[in-house]
Amino acid sequence: MVEKSATSRVEKLFAVKGMNDILPPDSLLWEWFEEQVRDQMALHAYRNIRTPIVEQTALFVRGTGETTDIVEKEMYAFEDKLNGEALTLRPENTPGVVRAAIEHNLTYDGGKRLYYMGPMFRHERPQRGRYRQFYQLGAEALGFAGPEVDAELILLAHQLLSKLGVGGVRVELNSLGVASERQAHRTALIAYFQKHAEMLDADATRRLHANPLRILDTKNPAMQSMVQQAPQLLDFLGDISLKHFDTVKQLLNACGVRWSVNPRLVRGLDYYSHTVFEFITDDLGAQGTLCGGGRYDGLFEVLGGRPTPAVGWGMGIERVLELLKVQGRSCAATSPDAYAIISENAGLPIAMQCLQVLRSEGVSVQMHAGTADGLGSIKSQFKRADASGARFALIFGPDEIAEGVVTVKSLRDGSGAQLKQALNHPTEWAKSLQSPA
Ligand code: ATP
Ligand code: MG
């Protein structure tokens, strides 16, 4: 117990920087988003997977990649004080899903299509669309090598965004080919960058041999034109890779998804191959990437599993919801159907029994809650009923209860109409309280 003295106040506590509370009415938008996701995932036959938020640090060092921003500087890594284990709050969930798939041999009887939603943690500079705890929706198709699944996943994200009513999102694609093609490109890339060594910034110089592809990703304006001229991976792709990429493009065309190729869209890790893609909006400033994904055929082996082709994406939920708001889609606060006004404590048991039946019939009811001194005057209860937005007041007064009825009063249509309904048979009149669908 914290002792409070009469003079000193107990110090207030605040949420950790970059980690947000999601409060009503915003949380309604979140719930609505989650429902749309569940619908779309079911329609595409993707099943939910839930893995722990904390994993061994080694999972991300290997699975996300030692040379990535995430592992280099964004991870909440810590030592478990009790047993010294090196643990990390997940910065992304693809490694966790693949770890679970290997651990439970999920693909033993064929491919699996999975999705998850949940919090991720990255120690970044908080700003709009960039937080330290943020939520990702992810979809992963494990055990499928064909380009049709790459297309299916892009279609899935596209379908979800259009169902949500998000507009103006463009799809950018690229292909990373296979390891030998990337190796040839990498050699050419290093040679090119060495030729322009004087233009490389400190980050780029450091990455030159560790991860030259990442240099293409630079946000340094001074390097843009040099990077634009760098050798493109697409020019190093062989027939098989080109065919894979073409099929993805054709399938997207057939399904009416517009895309463009961005040769600079890369993932600097060796376990990526073939298709990579992003969904981007111009309406959110610098944090415009809503969804990013690609094929990661090598990841299972990196994590100690059998070779298993796989492809997936991750979508930033805050960014999608922010975009919906920017584009004028707000979620009206939902009001209860009815507000229960109860004049005396003696009426509580009967009133609450009646409310339970109404709720089981699908009526949403907010019950008046009093203070330690009692339920308060009818007048003050009516004020609360009004403020609740409910369409009806249910009045459980002493006369009503004696008569075996409840008075139902209309609060919103201006009529003030009231009628009496049988207390014992709420199922018979419950439907009349529900808002039209
Ligand atoms: P960025 O370039 O914006 O940092 P990223 O390449 O690090 O993105 P991914 O690891 O591909 O992002 O994650 C997938 C999606 O998750 C991103 O497209 C974005 O929508 C979202 N996301 C990533 N980091 C954050 C964050 N710190 N806060 C909010 N959303 C994020
Ligand atoms: Mg990032």
XYZ file of C-alpha atoms and ligand atoms in Angstrom:
469
model
C 0.000 0.000 0.000
C 1.180 3.502 -0.779
C 0.776 5.795 2.219
C -0.844 9.125 1.476
C -0.037 12.000 3.740
C -2.393 14.948 4.064
C 0.115 17.309 2.488
C 1.882 15.347 -0.258
C 0.000 13.899 -3.221
C 1.017 10.536 -4.624
C 2.928 11.019 -7.845
C 0.926 10.361 -11.004
C 2.021 7.683 -13.421
C 1.902 7.958 -17.181
C 1.946 5.575 -20.109
C 5.386 4.840 -21.535
C 6.410 7.228 -24.304
C 5.286 6.033 -27.714
C 2.809 3.565 -26.224
C -0.815 4.585 -26.540
C -4.030 3.971 -24.686
C -6.843 3.159 -27.075
C -9.976 4.603 -25.535
C -13.629 4.718 -26.484
C -14.909 5.929 -28.892
C -11.679 5.196 -30.830
C -11.728 1.618 -29.633
C -15.012 1.164 -31.523
C -13.150 1.782 -34.744
C -10.588 -0.793 -33.674
C -13.289 -3.362 -32.939
C -14.932 -2.670 -36.256
C -11.560 -3.081 -38.008
C -11.000 -6.401 -36.261
C -14.408 -7.651 -37.345
C -13.697 -6.749 -40.972
C -10.375 -8.562 -40.708
C -11.974 -11.721 -39.314
C -14.555 -11.677 -42.117
C -11.965 -11.244 -44.837
C -9.626 -13.856 -43.382
C -12.477 -16.360 -43.159
C -13.490 -15.582 -46.759
C -9.929 -16.282 -47.897
C -9.616 -19.369 -45.648
C -6.813 -17.946 -43.475
C -6.802 -19.171 -39.873
C -5.805 -17.311 -36.756
C -2.493 -17.966 -34.992
C -1.518 -16.442 -31.627
C 2.091 -16.603 -30.583
C 3.715 -15.085 -27.466
C 4.677 -11.420 -27.339
C 8.021 -12.332 -25.777
C 10.430 -14.567 -27.664
C 14.086 -15.449 -27.356
C 16.257 -12.603 -28.634
C 18.041 -15.056 -30.934
C 14.804 -15.548 -32.897
C 14.872 -11.947 -34.108
C 18.631 -11.718 -34.481
C 18.411 -14.649 -36.901
C 14.882 -14.247 -38.228
C 14.629 -10.492 -38.622
C 18.316 -10.156 -39.407
C 21.320 -8.796 -37.565
C 21.916 -6.015 -40.070
C 18.358 -4.622 -40.046
C 17.354 -1.382 -38.318
C 15.055 -3.396 -36.135
C 17.765 -5.590 -34.662
C 20.505 -2.968 -34.756
C 18.634 -0.312 -32.822
C 14.927 -0.830 -32.271
C 14.524 -3.922 -30.124
C 13.256 -4.045 -26.570
C 15.711 -6.731 -25.570
C 16.227 -7.600 -21.931
C 17.531 -10.239 -19.626
C 15.015 -12.248 -17.654
C 16.002 -11.390 -14.091
C 15.036 -14.808 -12.810
C 16.992 -17.057 -15.135
C 19.179 -14.815 -17.251
C 17.475 -15.743 -20.535
C 17.932 -13.207 -23.360
C 14.409 -12.170 -24.338
C 12.820 -9.577 -26.619
C 9.397 -7.994 -27.000
C 8.505 -8.965 -30.546
C 9.223 -6.193 -33.059
C 7.404 -8.165 -35.771
C 5.673 -11.514 -35.869
C 6.860 -13.393 -38.941
C 9.762 -15.001 -37.036
C 7.374 -16.001 -34.234
C 4.942 -17.596 -36.673
C 7.724 -19.509 -38.424
C 9.205 -20.584 -35.088
C 5.788 -21.910 -34.065
C 5.312 -23.628 -37.434
C 8.643 -25.420 -37.051
C 8.083 -26.245 -33.380
C 4.637 -27.757 -34.043
C 5.459 -29.138 -37.475
C 2.480 -27.202 -38.832
C 3.185 -27.852 -42.489
C 3.561 -31.627 -42.171
C 0.329 -32.241 -44.083
C 0.537 -29.386 -46.545
C 0.597 -25.630 -46.620
C -1.023 -23.448 -43.985
C -2.584 -20.032 -44.366
C -2.395 -18.029 -41.159
C -3.087 -14.547 -39.824
C -2.469 -12.660 -36.589
C -3.253 -9.319 -35.019
C -1.413 -7.894 -32.055
C 1.048 -5.470 -30.541
C 4.648 -5.137 -31.737
C 7.409 -3.150 -30.036
C 10.130 -1.039 -31.598
C 12.209 1.617 -29.907
C 11.775 4.309 -32.560
C 11.286 8.053 -32.347
C 7.553 8.404 -31.757
C 5.660 10.503 -34.300
C 2.399 10.276 -36.179
C 2.114 6.757 -37.565
C 5.233 5.602 -35.722
C 4.954 4.332 -32.184
C 6.924 2.186 -29.782
C 4.017 -0.139 -29.220
C 1.981 -0.476 -32.381
C -0.366 -3.072 -33.778
C 0.150 -5.198 -36.796
C -2.160 -7.387 -38.750
C -0.208 -10.043 -40.576
C -0.975 -12.841 -43.017
C 1.448 -15.650 -43.763
C 1.083 -18.516 -46.238
C 3.495 -21.294 -45.303
C 4.486 -24.192 -47.531
C 3.376 -22.788 -50.910
C 5.959 -22.130 -53.613
C 3.731 -20.984 -56.469
C 3.264 -17.370 -57.565
C -0.508 -17.677 -57.231
C -0.177 -17.487 -53.454
C 1.896 -14.297 -53.718
C -0.972 -12.877 -55.770
C -3.583 -14.221 -53.363
C -1.916 -12.456 -50.448
C -1.714 -9.149 -52.297
C -5.379 -9.545 -53.275
C -6.255 -10.287 -49.668
C -4.686 -7.041 -48.416
C -6.251 -5.159 -51.324
C -9.695 -6.611 -50.664
C -9.465 -5.814 -46.971
C -8.467 -2.203 -47.592
C -11.268 -1.702 -50.077
C -13.818 -3.309 -47.723
C -12.662 -0.881 -45.062
C -13.300 1.974 -47.464
C -9.682 3.122 -47.687
C -8.978 4.954 -50.918
C -5.961 6.099 -52.903
C -3.602 3.291 -51.931
C -1.083 2.172 -54.513
C 0.578 -1.194 -54.775
C 4.284 -1.336 -55.551
C 5.952 -4.583 -56.568
C 9.427 -5.869 -57.123
C 11.143 -9.197 -57.473
C 14.268 -10.196 -55.597
C 14.776 -13.354 -57.642
C 16.808 -16.138 -56.080
C 20.068 -16.194 -54.141
C 22.452 -16.615 -57.110
C 20.807 -13.715 -58.973
C 21.015 -11.521 -55.908
C 24.661 -12.507 -55.480
C 25.513 -11.333 -58.989
C 23.583 -8.119 -58.412
C 25.280 -7.618 -55.071
C 28.722 -7.860 -56.639
C 27.734 -5.288 -59.246
C 26.185 -3.091 -56.584
C 29.270 -3.091 -54.376
C 31.445 -2.247 -57.353
C 29.105 0.616 -58.254
C 29.045 2.003 -54.735
C 32.820 1.710 -54.455
C 33.071 3.775 -57.605
C 30.966 6.424 -55.844
C 32.528 5.961 -52.411
C 32.850 9.710 -51.843
C 29.037 10.041 -51.959
C 28.262 7.372 -49.370
C 27.244 8.557 -45.917
C 28.488 6.864 -42.746
C 25.561 4.425 -42.620
C 26.056 3.425 -46.237
C 29.800 3.007 -45.840
C 29.216 0.734 -42.897
C 26.663 -1.311 -44.846
C 28.661 -1.502 -48.056
C 29.784 -5.062 -47.463
C 27.399 -6.161 -44.719
C 24.214 -5.292 -46.594
C 24.610 -3.193 -49.741
C 20.958 -3.669 -50.769
C 19.968 -1.625 -47.733
C 21.829 1.351 -49.190
C 19.186 1.474 -51.936
C 16.690 2.117 -49.174
C 18.476 5.246 -47.935
C 16.410 8.285 -47.063
C 19.449 10.607 -47.389
C 18.502 13.183 -50.075
C 22.159 13.723 -50.996
C 22.447 10.086 -52.090
C 19.192 9.816 -54.052
C 20.420 10.480 -57.575
C 23.470 8.238 -57.169
C 21.266 5.463 -55.791
C 18.748 5.920 -58.639
C 21.486 5.047 -61.137
C 22.656 1.934 -59.274
C 22.412 -1.471 -60.992
C 18.922 -2.907 -60.658
C 18.264 -6.387 -59.377
C 15.519 -6.839 -61.988
C 18.196 -6.832 -64.682
C 19.870 -9.826 -63.053
C 16.805 -12.087 -62.911
C 16.785 -15.350 -64.874
C 13.860 -16.930 -66.722
C 12.382 -18.779 -63.769
C 12.332 -15.692 -61.566
C 10.935 -13.540 -64.347
C 8.193 -16.072 -64.978
C 7.254 -16.150 -61.292
C 7.062 -12.365 -61.244
C 5.080 -12.216 -64.504
C 2.492 -14.643 -63.192
C 1.973 -12.525 -60.089
C 1.506 -9.432 -62.243
C -0.883 -11.179 -64.621
C -3.025 -12.512 -61.809
C -3.248 -9.056 -60.256
C -4.254 -7.659 -63.647
C -6.909 -10.342 -64.033
C -8.348 -9.352 -60.660
C -8.312 -5.647 -61.370
C -5.547 -4.661 -58.948
C -3.427 -1.800 -60.239
C 0.273 -2.028 -59.450
C 3.563 -0.522 -60.465
C 7.067 -1.947 -60.319
C 9.451 -0.172 -57.970
C 12.930 -1.553 -58.665
C 14.182 0.020 -55.432
C 11.779 -1.910 -53.262
C 14.129 -4.322 -51.504
C 14.607 -6.393 -48.414
C 18.207 -6.662 -47.493
C 18.144 -10.221 -46.232
C 19.127 -13.399 -47.918
C 16.089 -15.413 -46.967
C 13.844 -13.185 -49.077
C 13.189 -14.215 -52.654
C 10.948 -13.392 -55.584
C 8.013 -11.117 -54.875
C 8.167 -8.127 -52.525
C 5.414 -5.529 -52.295
C 4.144 -2.525 -50.399
C 0.806 -0.731 -50.112
C 1.450 2.995 -49.927
C -0.639 6.117 -49.420
C 0.340 9.757 -49.925
C -2.186 10.903 -47.326
C -0.112 10.137 -44.231
C 3.083 12.058 -44.893
C 6.325 10.242 -44.235
C 4.635 7.248 -42.622
C 2.823 6.255 -45.811
C 3.577 2.537 -45.966
C 0.478 0.729 -44.758
C 1.518 -2.793 -45.550
C 4.722 -4.502 -46.565
C 5.463 -8.060 -47.432
C 7.081 -10.599 -49.630
C 8.293 -14.103 -50.156
C 10.752 -15.473 -47.627
C 11.543 -18.963 -48.887
C 14.762 -19.192 -46.866
C 13.500 -18.268 -43.412
C 12.499 -21.735 -42.217
C 16.063 -22.953 -42.712
C 17.550 -19.892 -41.014
C 15.446 -20.819 -37.991
C 16.449 -24.473 -38.040
C 13.466 -25.876 -39.936
C 13.167 -27.887 -43.126
C 13.234 -25.866 -46.351
C 9.700 -24.492 -46.683
C 8.586 -21.801 -49.102
C 6.586 -19.009 -47.520
C 5.167 -15.584 -48.232
C 3.395 -12.999 -46.110
C 2.770 -9.384 -45.188
C 2.395 -7.114 -42.191
C 0.035 -4.163 -42.013
C 0.248 -1.266 -39.547
C -3.195 -0.992 -37.973
C -2.695 2.542 -36.537
C -1.758 3.798 -39.983
C -4.807 2.237 -41.634
C -7.148 3.659 -38.988
C -5.460 7.065 -39.183
C -5.935 7.019 -42.940
C -9.616 6.198 -42.516
C -9.950 9.231 -40.260
C -8.022 11.479 -42.654
C -10.324 10.299 -45.419
C -13.350 11.221 -43.344
C -14.473 7.885 -42.111
C -15.290 8.240 -38.440
C -16.992 5.663 -36.335
C -20.083 7.073 -34.633
C -20.183 6.234 -30.958
C -22.809 3.571 -30.512
C -25.434 4.260 -27.912
C -27.319 1.652 -25.957
C -30.845 0.859 -27.070
C -32.243 1.606 -23.647
C -31.367 3.192 -20.309
C -32.887 1.682 -17.156
C -34.179 4.168 -14.580
C -34.737 2.528 -11.221
C -36.257 4.668 -8.514
C -35.611 2.604 -5.393
C -33.169 -0.027 -4.251
C -36.114 -2.334 -3.597
C -36.803 -2.378 -7.335
C -33.271 -3.463 -8.256
C -33.691 -7.272 -8.214
C -36.770 -7.235 -10.456
C -35.347 -4.568 -12.733
C -32.019 -6.368 -13.125
C -33.747 -9.684 -13.875
C -35.738 -7.947 -16.590
C -32.585 -6.333 -18.042
C -30.847 -9.709 -18.176
C -33.680 -11.113 -20.276
C -33.656 -8.065 -22.564
C -29.908 -8.437 -23.091
C -30.239 -12.113 -23.876
C -32.727 -11.036 -26.550
C -30.085 -8.736 -28.050
C -31.153 -5.408 -26.569
C -28.270 -3.300 -25.286
C -29.173 -1.745 -21.977
C -27.289 0.652 -19.743
C -28.445 0.437 -16.141
C -28.485 3.519 -13.985
C -25.752 3.365 -11.380
C -26.143 5.365 -8.196
C -23.766 6.539 -5.511
C -23.048 5.076 -2.096
C -26.087 7.038 -0.903
C -28.538 5.498 -3.294
C -29.820 5.667 -6.847
C -30.668 9.385 -6.943
C -33.751 11.283 -8.080
C -35.745 10.294 -11.127
C -34.932 13.680 -12.616
C -31.180 13.131 -12.329
C -31.598 9.640 -13.740
C -33.451 11.037 -16.751
C -30.541 13.401 -17.364
C -28.176 10.438 -17.474
C -30.546 8.588 -19.776
C -30.508 11.530 -22.156
C -26.727 11.800 -22.052
C -26.341 8.088 -22.761
C -27.871 8.521 -26.206
C -30.282 5.660 -25.567
C -33.458 5.694 -27.640
C -35.672 4.514 -24.797
C -35.876 4.944 -21.047
C -37.149 1.959 -19.119
C -38.728 3.191 -15.916
C -38.851 0.825 -13.004
C -40.792 2.931 -10.454
C -42.636 1.685 -7.361
C -46.033 2.003 -9.115
C -44.797 0.098 -12.131
C -43.358 -2.681 -10.045
C -46.539 -2.958 -7.994
C -48.494 -3.218 -11.239
C -46.067 -5.739 -12.771
C -45.083 -3.429 -15.641
C -42.241 -1.255 -16.851
C -42.820 2.107 -18.525
C -41.027 2.434 -21.857
C -40.516 6.055 -22.803
C -39.229 7.213 -26.153
C -36.344 9.664 -25.717
C -35.278 10.542 -29.230
C -38.224 10.975 -31.560
C -39.583 14.054 -29.785
C -42.885 12.357 -29.122
C -42.135 11.428 -25.531
C -44.524 8.560 -26.173
C -44.728 6.071 -23.384
C -46.307 2.729 -22.972
C -46.423 -0.004 -20.384
C -44.974 -3.434 -20.977
C -45.291 -6.576 -18.910
C -42.372 -7.015 -16.510
C -42.725 -10.773 -16.616
C -42.566 -11.149 -20.375
C -39.728 -9.006 -21.707
C -39.145 -11.414 -24.592
C -42.473 -10.307 -26.048
C -41.487 -6.650 -26.386
C -37.678 -6.789 -26.498
C -37.590 -6.501 -30.279
C -39.463 -3.189 -30.196
C -36.452 -1.604 -28.422
C -33.804 -2.628 -30.881
C -32.495 -0.090 -33.333
C -33.278 -0.916 -36.933
C -30.308 -2.741 -38.471
P 8.927 1.891 -41.974
O 9.753 1.993 -43.201
O 7.719 2.811 -41.973
O 9.713 1.958 -40.701
P 9.067 -0.974 -41.837
O 9.675 -1.393 -43.112
O 9.900 -0.895 -40.618
O 8.277 0.437 -42.023
P 7.603 -3.426 -41.558
O 8.580 -4.015 -40.624
O 7.529 -3.914 -42.944
O 7.781 -1.839 -41.553
O 6.160 -3.479 -40.867
C 4.955 -3.559 -41.611
C 4.068 -2.362 -41.339
O 3.939 -2.083 -39.948
C 4.580 -1.057 -41.900
O 4.267 -0.950 -43.271
C 3.820 -0.037 -41.081
O 2.506 0.139 -41.587
C 3.745 -0.699 -39.739
N 4.771 -0.165 -38.819
C 6.095 -0.468 -38.786
N 6.700 0.162 -37.776
C 5.741 0.890 -37.142
C 5.728 1.757 -35.990
N 6.829 1.990 -35.289
N 4.550 2.321 -35.629
C 3.424 2.094 -36.327
N 3.366 1.278 -37.401
C 4.516 0.683 -37.809
Mg 10.905 0.637 -39.632
